[in-house]
Amino acid sequence: MRRNARLIFNSCLRVGFFFLFFGGGPSKEPGLCGGGCLPHTPQRGLRLRENHWSQAARARYGHAATEAVTLGAARRCGSGALRPHGGAVPAPFPRRPRAAMADGPAPKRRREEEEAAAEAAPGGSPFPLGSVRLRRLLRDSAREKAAFVHGQVSGPAGEETDAVLILEKTPFREEEIEELLRRHGKLELQTRNDIYSTYRLRPPPELSEIKATVVYPATEKHLQKYLRQEVHLVRETWEDYRNITLPFIQSQSFSIQWVYNILEKKAEADRIIHENPDPCNGFVLVPDFKWNQNQLEDLYLIALIHRRDVKSLRDLTAEHLPLLRNVLQEGKEAIAKRFGVPGSQLRIYLHYQPSYYHLHVHFTALGYDAPGSSAERAHLLEDVIDNLLLDAEYYQKRALTFALRADEPLLKKFREAGRV
């Protein structure tokens, strides 16, 4: 029996090598041949060549290389057949081009899965921009090239829901300028004086990108936040904070669930640039919505701390120095590594008053005149650290100046207390 088995095995090997080196069509017998070898098919030829590669690798590089070749050869391609890994070997039969292999069922299935995941993801359906009914222009900014719009969207039952739309012209990208000049649709002369002239240029739609930020559904607080109003400076002492500002904050229902969603990876997990997971001294670094990440001139990122007991600059003491140092150092390193912008070209600061009461730090390009970077609101992080080194309770002692819009309830509180 052993002798017969060896004869059958040797016969199968000879038949296999004959097909490998001299070609031939598939076996006329559909099943297994006597010794258990497979009929000759393209997949069979690939397996035989893999055995040939394994023998050659073993002879030249030893068993480790043979295992690497075998594992590499076991990678599956789109059709389910084994795909060789390594240099090409002359094939005894026609093979499908590599490009054709790439379009097999597996890539198609991945595309379908990705599309299904996108549809199932929260907020996957786009905002109905075309059905927004314009109510009023809250304000516009020539400096920021932005318009803040109050709109309403009709629901299935005819109910109207408020929305805020922030429309911003995106910065120019260097790689598109030449195309913009070459493909402009219309050029109208406005004025000319000596060597100076002004034109109105109308670019094609694909080069007229506008970034749209949507707050929906929007509350009255959102509408007031973006409404154009007079601004007043307030000088807040520590006693003012304890007696006016803090009770006001505690009485308001400022929703910061979106912050917790980021920290808990329920939203924007794919946008995280860096994270220190330490619950006490850690933070998450994400791009701010003001930045579309297409150019570095208006770079803008936000560091959100994991701790939930620090609302603002007023809460900081020397206890928080390790946290602040982590944000400063790791934030600069992450931005330099990811975007190539050194720390010396970053403006790193905190707002007071902040727009939401969960401590966060702003990272912006130094050359970018970012909203809220003015002297009455921005406090450089390195200055904050130095102040806490000088006095552990620095921000529980000194007066802070900030600006409030005319209709803000906090300004009303300060007026009622005779502080403005």
GROMACS .gro file of C-alpha atoms in nm:
model
  420
    1MET     CA    1   0.000   0.000   0.000
    2ARG     CA    2   0.279   0.242   0.087
    3ARG     CA    3   0.453   0.167  -0.244
    4ASN     CA    4   0.127   0.230  -0.436
    5ALA     CA    5   0.069   0.558  -0.254
    6ARG     CA    6   0.421   0.678  -0.339
    7LEU     CA    7   0.369   0.586  -0.707
    8ILE     CA    8   0.039   0.778  -0.719
    9PHE     CA    9   0.195   1.078  -0.544
   10ASN     CA   10   0.495   1.085  -0.782
   11SER     CA   11   0.261   1.057  -1.081
   12CYS     CA   12   0.060   1.359  -0.964
   13LEU     CA   13   0.379   1.560  -0.919
   14ARG     CA   14   0.497   1.475  -1.270
   15VAL     CA   15   0.159   1.569  -1.417
   16GLY     CA   16   0.158   1.894  -1.221
   17PHE     CA   17   0.506   1.998  -1.329
   18PHE     CA   18   0.422   1.905  -1.688
   19PHE     CA   19   0.131   2.151  -1.686
   20LEU     CA   20   0.337   2.409  -1.499
   21PHE     CA   21   0.622   2.427  -1.749
   22PHE     CA   22   0.456   2.317  -2.073
   23GLY     CA   23   0.108   2.464  -2.035
   24GLY     CA   24  -0.209   2.279  -2.120
   25GLY     CA   25  -0.578   2.314  -2.069
   26PRO     CA   26  -0.780   2.217  -1.768
   27SER     CA   27  -0.826   1.854  -1.678
   28LYS     CA   28  -1.111   1.676  -1.851
   29GLU     CA   29  -1.200   1.505  -1.524
   30PRO     CA   30  -1.399   1.749  -1.314
   31GLY     CA   31  -1.321   1.607  -0.973
   32LEU     CA   32  -1.007   1.507  -0.790
   33CYS     CA   33  -0.758   1.278  -0.958
   34GLY     CA   34  -0.650   0.951  -0.802
   35GLY     CA   35  -0.392   1.090  -0.563
   36GLY     CA   36  -0.601   1.383  -0.439
   37CYS     CA   37  -0.442   1.654  -0.662
   38LEU     CA   38  -0.663   1.925  -0.809
   39PRO     CA   39  -0.738   1.958  -1.181
   40HIS     CA   40  -0.529   2.215  -1.364
   41THR     CA   41  -0.699   2.556  -1.344
   42PRO     CA   42  -0.553   2.908  -1.324
   43GLN     CA   43  -0.581   2.882  -0.946
   44ARG     CA   44  -0.406   2.545  -0.956
   45GLY     CA   45  -0.127   2.690  -1.169
   46LEU     CA   46  -0.081   2.973  -0.916
   47ARG     CA   47  -0.050   2.724  -0.631
   48LEU     CA   48   0.207   2.519  -0.824
   49ARG     CA   49   0.410   2.830  -0.900
   50GLU     CA   50   0.395   2.925  -0.531
   51ASN     CA   51   0.547   2.584  -0.451
   52HIS     CA   52   0.816   2.657  -0.709
   53TRP     CA   53   0.885   2.998  -0.549
   54SER     CA   54   0.900   2.838  -0.205
   55GLN     CA   55   1.158   2.586  -0.322
   56ALA     CA   56   1.368   2.858  -0.484
   57ALA     CA   57   1.349   3.077  -0.175
   58ARG     CA   58   1.443   2.786   0.053
   59ALA     CA   59   1.744   2.708  -0.162
   60ARG     CA   60   1.868   3.068  -0.163
   61TYR     CA   61   1.753   3.225   0.166
   62GLY     CA   62   1.652   2.941   0.397
   63HIS     CA   63   1.324   2.846   0.570
   64ALA     CA   64   1.241   3.192   0.706
   65ALA     CA   65   1.226   3.336   0.355
   66THR     CA   66   1.019   3.038   0.243
   67GLU     CA   67   0.762   3.108   0.514
   68ALA     CA   68   0.749   3.476   0.413
   69VAL     CA   69   0.694   3.385   0.047
   70THR     CA   70   0.424   3.133   0.139
   71LEU     CA   71   0.243   3.380   0.367
   72GLY     CA   72   0.267   3.652   0.102
   73ALA     CA   73   0.132   3.417  -0.161
   74ALA     CA   74  -0.166   3.337   0.060
   75ARG     CA   75  -0.301   3.691   0.030
   76ARG     CA   76  -0.639   3.680  -0.140
   77CYS     CA   77  -0.728   3.894  -0.439
   78GLY     CA   78  -1.073   4.013  -0.533
   79SER     CA   79  -1.183   3.694  -0.710
   80GLY     CA   80  -1.102   3.470  -0.414
   81ALA     CA   81  -0.803   3.311  -0.592
   82LEU     CA   82  -0.463   3.315  -0.433
   83ARG     CA   83  -0.250   3.605  -0.554
   84PRO     CA   84   0.129   3.565  -0.575
   85HIS     CA   85   0.336   3.806  -0.372
   86GLY     CA   86   0.675   3.898  -0.509
   87GLY     CA   87   0.846   3.911  -0.847
   88ALA     CA   88   0.669   3.798  -1.162
   89VAL     CA   89   0.729   3.449  -1.303
   90PRO     CA   90   0.658   3.372  -1.670
   91ALA     CA   91   0.312   3.220  -1.679
   92PRO     CA   92   0.231   2.914  -1.891
   93PHE     CA   93  -0.127   3.033  -1.942
   94PRO     CA   94  -0.291   3.372  -2.000
   95ARG     CA   95  -0.358   3.564  -1.679
   96ARG     CA   96  -0.605   3.841  -1.614
   97PRO     CA   97  -0.442   4.187  -1.601
   98ARG     CA   98  -0.377   4.319  -1.251
   99ALA     CA   99  -0.615   4.608  -1.312
  100ALA     CA  100  -0.896   4.364  -1.384
  101MET     CA  101  -0.825   4.179  -1.060
  102ALA     CA  102  -0.864   4.502  -0.869
  103ASP     CA  103  -1.227   4.530  -0.979
  104GLY     CA  104  -1.334   4.197  -0.836
  105PRO     CA  105  -1.620   4.140  -0.590
  106ALA     CA  106  -1.427   4.236  -0.274
  107PRO     CA  107  -1.369   4.606  -0.365
  108LYS     CA  108  -1.730   4.633  -0.477
  109ARG     CA  109  -1.846   4.481  -0.150
  110ARG     CA  110  -1.628   4.726   0.046
  111ARG     CA  111  -1.781   5.017  -0.144
  112GLU     CA  112  -2.131   4.893  -0.068
  113GLU     CA  113  -2.045   4.849   0.301
  114GLU     CA  114  -1.897   5.200   0.319
  115GLU     CA  115  -2.205   5.350   0.152
  116ALA     CA  116  -2.436   5.159   0.388
  117ALA     CA  117  -2.232   5.275   0.688
  118ALA     CA  118  -2.251   5.635   0.568
  119GLU     CA  119  -2.628   5.611   0.531
  120ALA     CA  120  -2.666   5.451   0.874
  121ALA     CA  121  -2.435   5.699   1.049
  122PRO     CA  122  -2.595   5.967   1.267
  123GLY     CA  123  -2.648   6.284   1.069
  124GLY     CA  124  -2.577   6.095   0.747
  125SER     CA  125  -2.863   6.267   0.560
  126PRO     CA  126  -2.763   6.610   0.428
  127PHE     CA  127  -2.919   6.930   0.558
  128PRO     CA  128  -3.203   7.044   0.324
  129LEU     CA  129  -3.027   7.363   0.217
  130GLY     CA  130  -3.251   7.417  -0.084
  131SER     CA  131  -3.566   7.427   0.130
  132VAL     CA  132  -3.442   7.691   0.376
  133ARG     CA  133  -3.664   7.998   0.393
  134LEU     CA  134  -3.457   8.313   0.457
  135ARG     CA  135  -3.581   8.514   0.754
  136ARG     CA  136  -3.308   8.774   0.801
  137LEU     CA  137  -2.938   8.846   0.772
  138LEU     CA  138  -2.810   8.839   1.128
  139ARG     CA  139  -2.483   9.006   1.031
  140ASP     CA  140  -2.209   9.000   0.772
  141SER     CA  141  -1.836   9.050   0.805
  142ALA     CA  142  -1.626   9.204   0.530
  143ARG     CA  143  -1.310   9.110   0.720
  144GLU     CA  144  -1.407   8.745   0.759
  145LYS     CA  145  -1.583   8.727   0.418
  146ALA     CA  146  -1.877   8.566   0.595
  147ALA     CA  147  -2.254   8.605   0.628
  148PHE     CA  148  -2.462   8.485   0.924
  149VAL     CA  149  -2.814   8.396   0.817
  150HIS     CA  150  -3.132   8.312   1.010
  151GLY     CA  151  -3.341   8.062   0.814
  152GLN     CA  152  -3.632   7.828   0.877
  153VAL     CA  153  -3.697   7.474   0.755
  154SER     CA  154  -4.048   7.332   0.718
  155GLY     CA  155  -4.110   6.994   0.877
  156PRO     CA  156  -4.345   6.715   0.758
  157ALA     CA  157  -4.639   6.866   0.948
  158GLY     CA  158  -4.566   7.220   0.826
  159GLU     CA  159  -4.394   7.332   1.146
  160GLU     CA  160  -4.109   7.582   1.110
  161THR     CA  161  -3.773   7.508   1.273
  162ASP     CA  162  -3.506   7.775   1.309
  163ALA     CA  163  -3.157   7.732   1.166
  164VAL     CA  164  -2.843   7.943   1.154
  165LEU     CA  165  -2.628   7.926   0.841
  166ILE     CA  166  -2.275   8.064   0.841
  167LEU     CA  167  -2.157   8.114   0.482
  168GLU     CA  168  -1.786   8.178   0.440
  169LYS     CA  169  -1.575   8.224   0.130
  170THR     CA  170  -1.288   7.981   0.160
  171PRO     CA  171  -0.928   8.101   0.129
  172PHE     CA  172  -0.749   8.068  -0.204
  173ARG     CA  173  -0.547   7.754  -0.264
  174GLU     CA  174  -0.220   7.804  -0.447
  175GLU     CA  175  -0.272   7.508  -0.679
  176GLU     CA  176  -0.603   7.655  -0.806
  177ILE     CA  177  -0.497   8.015  -0.876
  178GLU     CA  178  -0.357   7.951  -1.224
  179GLU     CA  179  -0.671   7.759  -1.321
  180LEU     CA  180  -0.885   8.038  -1.180
  181LEU     CA  181  -0.709   8.299  -1.395
  182ARG     CA  182  -0.726   8.082  -1.705
  183ARG     CA  183  -1.088   7.972  -1.674
  184HIS     CA  184  -1.266   8.281  -1.538
  185GLY     CA  185  -1.610   8.326  -1.690
  186LYS     CA  186  -1.621   8.705  -1.701
  187LEU     CA  187  -1.390   8.997  -1.631
  188GLU     CA  188  -1.542   9.344  -1.584
  189LEU     CA  189  -1.332   9.659  -1.551
  190GLN     CA  190  -1.440   9.869  -1.252
  191THR     CA  191  -1.183  10.150  -1.230
  192ARG     CA  192  -0.847  10.240  -1.383
  193ASN     CA  193  -0.593  10.501  -1.271
  194ASP     CA  194  -0.239  10.505  -1.405
  195ILE     CA  195  -0.086  10.162  -1.334
  196TYR     CA  196  -0.374  10.056  -1.106
  197SER     CA  197  -0.697   9.893  -1.219
  198THR     CA  198  -0.978   9.707  -1.047
  199TYR     CA  199  -1.181   9.425  -1.202
  200ARG     CA  200  -1.474   9.209  -1.106
  201LEU     CA  201  -1.384   8.850  -1.187
  202ARG     CA  202  -1.645   8.573  -1.203
  203PRO     CA  203  -1.485   8.230  -1.156
  204PRO     CA  204  -1.642   7.900  -1.266
  205PRO     CA  205  -1.864   7.727  -1.006
  206GLU     CA  206  -1.612   7.457  -0.917
  207LEU     CA  207  -1.364   7.730  -0.816
  208SER     CA  208  -1.619   7.934  -0.619
  209GLU     CA  209  -1.632   7.718  -0.308
  210ILE     CA  210  -1.825   7.846  -0.006
  211LYS     CA  211  -1.807   7.676   0.332
  212ALA     CA  212  -2.148   7.643   0.498
  213THR     CA  213  -2.173   7.577   0.872
  214VAL     CA  214  -2.522   7.487   0.991
  215VAL     CA  215  -2.670   7.512   1.343
  216TYR     CA  216  -2.995   7.315   1.327
  217PRO     CA  217  -3.222   7.319   1.511
  218ALA     CA  218  -3.116   7.660   1.643
  219THR     CA  219  -3.236   7.820   1.967
  220GLU     CA  220  -3.292   8.185   2.046
  221LYS     CA  221  -2.948   8.187   2.213
  222HIS     CA  222  -2.789   8.084   1.884
  223LEU     CA  223  -2.972   8.358   1.697
  224GLN     CA  224  -2.864   8.622   1.949
  225LYS     CA  225  -2.506   8.496   1.942
  226TYR     CA  226  -2.467   8.580   1.573
  227LEU     CA  227  -2.682   8.894   1.563
  228ARG     CA  228  -2.500   9.222   1.499
  229GLN     CA  229  -2.506   9.430   1.817
  230GLU     CA  230  -2.321   9.694   2.014
  231VAL     CA  231  -2.042   9.563   2.234
  232HIS     CA  232  -1.949   9.679   2.587
  233LEU     CA  233  -1.637   9.613   2.795
  234VAL     CA  234  -1.683   9.469   3.144
  235ARG     CA  235  -1.418   9.469   3.418
  236GLU     CA  236  -1.487   9.164   3.636
  237THR     CA  237  -1.330   9.131   3.982
  238TRP     CA  238  -1.317   8.800   4.168
  239GLU     CA  239  -1.612   8.917   4.380
  240ASP     CA  240  -1.804   8.996   4.060
  241TYR     CA  241  -1.733   8.646   3.938
  242ARG     CA  242  -1.860   8.485   4.260
  243ASN     CA  243  -2.165   8.708   4.297
  244ILE     CA  244  -2.270   8.772   3.935
  245THR     CA  245  -2.100   8.557   3.670
  246LEU     CA  246  -2.089   8.218   3.844
  247PRO     CA  247  -2.456   8.223   3.958
  248PHE     CA  248  -2.551   8.326   3.605
  249ILE     CA  249  -2.355   8.035   3.452
  250GLN     CA  250  -2.511   7.790   3.697
  251SER     CA  251  -2.861   7.916   3.620
  252GLN     CA  252  -2.827   7.874   3.244
  253SER     CA  253  -2.878   7.555   3.043
  254PHE     CA  254  -2.574   7.582   2.818
  255SER     CA  255  -2.562   7.253   2.628
  256ILE     CA  256  -2.212   7.116   2.574
  257GLN     CA  257  -2.319   6.763   2.481
  258TRP     CA  258  -2.130   6.801   2.154
  259VAL     CA  259  -1.808   6.836   2.358
  260TYR     CA  260  -1.882   6.515   2.548
  261ASN     CA  261  -1.961   6.340   2.218
  262ILE     CA  262  -1.610   6.418   2.095
  263LEU     CA  263  -1.444   6.314   2.421
  264GLU     CA  264  -1.642   5.987   2.425
  265LYS     CA  265  -1.574   5.919   2.051
  266LYS     CA  266  -1.945   5.934   1.971
  267ALA     CA  267  -1.880   6.203   1.710
  268GLU     CA  268  -1.585   6.334   1.508
  269ALA     CA  269  -1.362   6.044   1.614
  270ASP     CA  270  -1.206   6.039   1.268
  271ARG     CA  271  -1.108   6.409   1.303
  272ILE     CA  272  -0.899   6.367   1.618
  273ILE     CA  273  -0.542   6.483   1.554
  274HIS     CA  274  -0.401   6.386   1.893
  275GLU     CA  275  -0.524   6.252   2.226
  276ASN     CA  276  -0.376   6.219   2.570
  277PRO     CA  277  -0.623   5.980   2.738
  278ASP     CA  278  -0.528   6.065   3.097
  279PRO     CA  279  -0.860   6.150   3.271
  280CYS     CA  280  -0.699   6.418   3.487
  281ASN     CA  281  -0.427   6.572   3.268
  282GLY     CA  282  -0.531   6.459   2.921
  283PHE     CA  283  -0.709   6.620   2.628
  284VAL     CA  284  -0.827   6.573   2.270
  285LEU     CA  285  -0.703   6.792   1.982
  286VAL     CA  286  -0.944   6.840   1.689
  287PRO     CA  287  -0.973   7.086   1.398
  288ASP     CA  288  -1.214   7.371   1.463
  289PHE     CA  289  -1.512   7.395   1.226
  290LYS     CA  290  -1.384   7.736   1.117
  291TRP     CA  291  -1.097   7.560   0.937
  292ASN     CA  292  -1.160   7.349   0.627
  293GLN     CA  293  -0.808   7.194   0.645
  294ASN     CA  294  -0.734   7.282   0.280
  295GLN     CA  295  -0.463   7.537   0.362
  296LEU     CA  296  -0.245   7.628   0.658
  297GLU     CA  297  -0.291   8.005   0.645
  298ASP     CA  298  -0.606   7.985   0.859
  299LEU     CA  299  -0.510   7.679   1.064
  300TYR     CA  300  -0.739   7.645   1.366
  301LEU     CA  301  -0.756   7.359   1.616
  302ILE     CA  302  -0.916   7.317   1.959
  303ALA     CA  303  -0.786   7.121   2.258
  304LEU     CA  304  -1.072   6.988   2.476
  305ILE     CA  305  -0.969   6.866   2.820
  306HIS     CA  306  -1.106   6.536   2.954
  307ARG     CA  307  -1.185   6.683   3.297
  308ARG     CA  308  -1.541   6.811   3.329
  309ASP     CA  309  -1.498   7.016   3.646
  310VAL     CA  310  -1.304   7.307   3.489
  311LYS     CA  311  -1.534   7.556   3.321
  312SER     CA  312  -1.307   7.846   3.238
  313LEU     CA  313  -0.993   8.044   3.313
  314ARG     CA  314  -1.140   8.143   3.651
  315ASP     CA  315  -1.124   7.780   3.775
  316LEU     CA  316  -0.753   7.732   3.704
  317THR     CA  317  -0.504   7.694   3.992
  318ALA     CA  318  -0.153   7.554   4.025
  319GLU     CA  319  -0.315   7.209   4.048
  320HIS     CA  320  -0.388   7.232   3.675
  321LEU     CA  321  -0.030   7.312   3.567
  322PRO     CA  322   0.048   6.953   3.452
  323LEU     CA  323  -0.266   6.959   3.237
  324LEU     CA  324  -0.185   7.297   3.085
  325ARG     CA  325   0.175   7.195   3.014
  326ASN     CA  326   0.053   6.878   2.841
  327VAL     CA  327  -0.182   7.078   2.622
  328LEU     CA  328   0.092   7.327   2.534
  329GLN     CA  329   0.373   7.080   2.461
  330GLU     CA  330   0.182   6.789   2.310
  331GLY     CA  331  -0.042   7.021   2.109
  332LYS     CA  332   0.258   7.193   1.948
  333GLU     CA  333   0.428   6.861   1.878
  334ALA     CA  334   0.116   6.708   1.722
  335ILE     CA  335   0.059   7.009   1.495
  336ALA     CA  336   0.425   7.017   1.388
  337LYS     CA  337   0.417   6.646   1.308
  338ARG     CA  338   0.083   6.648   1.126
  339PHE     CA  339   0.088   6.985   0.950
  340GLY     CA  340   0.454   7.092   0.958
  341VAL     CA  341   0.378   7.417   1.144
  342PRO     CA  342   0.631   7.488   1.421
  343GLY     CA  343   0.527   7.612   1.764
  344SER     CA  344   0.682   7.951   1.695
  345GLN     CA  345   0.416   8.009   1.428
  346LEU     CA  346   0.118   7.923   1.649
  347ARG     CA  347  -0.101   8.145   1.864
  348ILE     CA  348  -0.212   7.933   2.161
  349TYR     CA  349  -0.468   8.090   2.392
  350LEU     CA  350  -0.784   8.064   2.603
  351HIS     CA  351  -1.094   8.281   2.581
  352TYR     CA  352  -1.253   8.465   2.867
  353GLN     CA  353  -1.549   8.481   2.857
  354PRO     CA  354  -1.554   8.153   2.661
  355SER     CA  355  -1.832   8.069   2.417
  356TYR     CA  356  -1.898   7.745   2.610
  357TYR     CA  357  -1.811   7.649   2.966
  358HIS     CA  358  -1.579   7.350   2.929
  359LEU     CA  359  -1.211   7.445   2.938
  360HIS     CA  360  -1.060   7.443   2.590
  361VAL     CA  361  -0.751   7.592   2.429
  362HIS     CA  362  -0.729   7.749   2.082
  363PHE     CA  363  -0.441   7.678   1.840
  364THR     CA  364  -0.436   7.913   1.539
  365ALA     CA  365  -0.184   8.012   1.275
  366LEU     CA  366   0.005   8.318   1.395
  367GLY     CA  367  -0.060   8.504   1.069
  368TYR     CA  368  -0.435   8.437   1.086
  369ASP     CA  369  -0.650   8.710   1.239
  370ALA     CA  370  -0.883   8.459   1.403
  371PRO     CA  371  -1.215   8.566   1.556
  372GLY     CA  372  -1.177   8.618   1.930
  373SER     CA  373  -0.800   8.668   1.923
  374SER     CA  374  -0.826   9.030   2.036
  375ALA     CA  375  -0.664   9.156   2.356
  376GLU     CA  376  -0.987   9.184   2.555
  377ARG     CA  377  -1.070   8.815   2.510
  378ALA     CA  378  -0.759   8.603   2.437
  379HIS     CA  379  -0.515   8.494   2.711
  380LEU     CA  380  -0.196   8.327   2.586
  381LEU     CA  381  -0.153   7.983   2.739
  382GLU     CA  382   0.215   8.037   2.823
  383ASP     CA  383   0.120   8.356   3.011
  384VAL     CA  384  -0.148   8.164   3.200
  385ILE     CA  385   0.109   7.901   3.303
  386ASP     CA  386   0.357   8.169   3.415
  387ASN     CA  387   0.088   8.349   3.616
  388LEU     CA  388  -0.004   8.029   3.801
  389LEU     CA  389   0.365   7.967   3.876
  390LEU     CA  390   0.383   8.313   4.032
  391ASP     CA  391   0.063   8.266   4.232
  392ALA     CA  392  -0.128   7.937   4.263
  393GLU     CA  393  -0.458   8.131   4.288
  394TYR     CA  394  -0.377   8.405   4.039
  395TYR     CA  395  -0.712   8.383   3.857
  396GLN     CA  396  -0.908   8.384   4.181
  397LYS     CA  397  -0.755   8.722   4.269
  398ARG     CA  398  -0.713   8.943   3.965
  399ALA     CA  399  -0.974   9.134   3.767
  400LEU     CA  400  -1.042   9.025   3.410
  401THR     CA  401  -1.175   9.237   3.124
  402PHE     CA  402  -1.402   9.102   2.852
  403ALA     CA  403  -1.657   9.220   2.596
  404LEU     CA  404  -2.031   9.149   2.603
  405ARG     CA  405  -2.292   9.219   2.338
  406ALA     CA  406  -2.569   9.464   2.426
  407ASP     CA  407  -2.846   9.204   2.454
  408GLU     CA  408  -2.653   8.943   2.652
  409PRO     CA  409  -2.824   8.852   2.980
  410LEU     CA  410  -2.489   8.860   3.163
  411LEU     CA  411  -2.444   9.225   3.071
  412LYS     CA  412  -2.789   9.292   3.214
  413LYS     CA  413  -2.681   9.126   3.542
  414PHE     CA  414  -2.375   9.350   3.562
  415ARG     CA  415  -2.591   9.656   3.496
  416GLU     CA  416  -2.838   9.556   3.765
  417ALA     CA  417  -2.546   9.525   4.010
  418GLY     CA  418  -2.421   9.870   3.910
  419ARG     CA  419  -2.095   9.734   3.771
  420VAL     CA  420  -2.136   9.877   3.418
   0.00000   0.00000   0.00000
